[in-house]
Amino acid sequence: MVSNSKPKFDKIDKKIITLLQKDPALTHDEIAQLIQRSQPTVGIRLRKLLKTNMFGIQPGINFKAVDIHMARVRMDADCPERFFNVSKLCPYVLNCFLISGDYNLFMLLVSTDLKYIDSIVNDHYRIHEDIKKVEMDIVVDIANDLILPVKFKQQEEHNPINPDQCIKECPFCTQESLI
């Protein structure tokens, strides 16, 4: 069971975050004027939000604006935590979620080559004895901007098309073996 003791945003935090999401170039002074608080208050709140990881500034690519393949993958695994941990190491996995329902894992995979996504799903996961079922959909369009980091350098060093070699030699796969 997931703990519900995570910090919550108050109204002022939400106003600051909303303003920065609309215009990341706003200064503390400008934010302070817009929310009718002092500049030091804005600075203190932002430091607190950043320090507690409640708010982050993350460079990334806008998936709405680039030609890159993205897949939504849902899986039902006997030991979902194992695959969840492997997903943290794979450069093709944008993120992985433990979920409830008919499936217990949800992943977002990305690659400039659709063959790599297909290989990861079919040759790494679908054939694994602990995976009971897999569903994959290719994202064809995105309604809103989606800006997330992509591990291009690690993807270039990693060829998932040969799963035997990948699982034996890849620093991502050998950390938490899928064998």
PDB file of C-alpha atoms in Angstrom, residues 3 17 21 34 36 39 49 72 104 128 140-141 161-162 164 173-174 179:
ATOM      1  CA  SER A   3       1.752   5.871   1.978  1.00  0.00           C
ATOM      2  CA  ILE A  17       3.825  26.727 -10.014  1.00  0.00           C
ATOM      3  CA  GLN A  21       4.506  26.549 -16.006  1.00  0.00           C
ATOM      4  CA  LEU A  34       1.391  38.655  -9.509  1.00  0.00           C
ATOM      5  CA  GLN A  36       0.813  39.785  -4.027  1.00  0.00           C
ATOM      6  CA  GLN A  39      10.044  38.477  -3.392  1.00  0.00           C
ATOM      7  CA  LEU A  49       9.398  23.122  -3.336  1.00  0.00           C
ATOM      8  CA  ARG A  72       2.113   2.773 -24.147  1.00  0.00           C
ATOM      9  CA  ASN A 104      -0.095  -4.193 -12.840  1.00  0.00           C
ATOM     10  CA  HIS A 128       9.246 -13.789 -20.256  1.00  0.00           C
ATOM     11  CA  VAL A 140      -0.021   8.601 -32.883  1.00  0.00           C
ATOM     12  CA  ASP A 141      -0.708  12.112 -31.550  1.00  0.00           C
ATOM     13  CA  ILE A 161      17.168  -6.060 -31.031  1.00  0.00           C
ATOM     14  CA  ASN A 162      19.475  -8.869 -29.844  1.00  0.00           C
ATOM     15  CA  ASP A 164      20.477 -12.498 -25.619  1.00  0.00           C
ATOM     16  CA  CYS A 173      19.745  -5.359 -18.171  1.00  0.00           C
ATOM     17  CA  THR A 174      22.483  -7.039 -16.099  1.00  0.00           C
ATOM     18  CA  ILE A 179      16.666 -14.207 -16.987  1.00  0.00           C
TER      19      ILE A 179
END
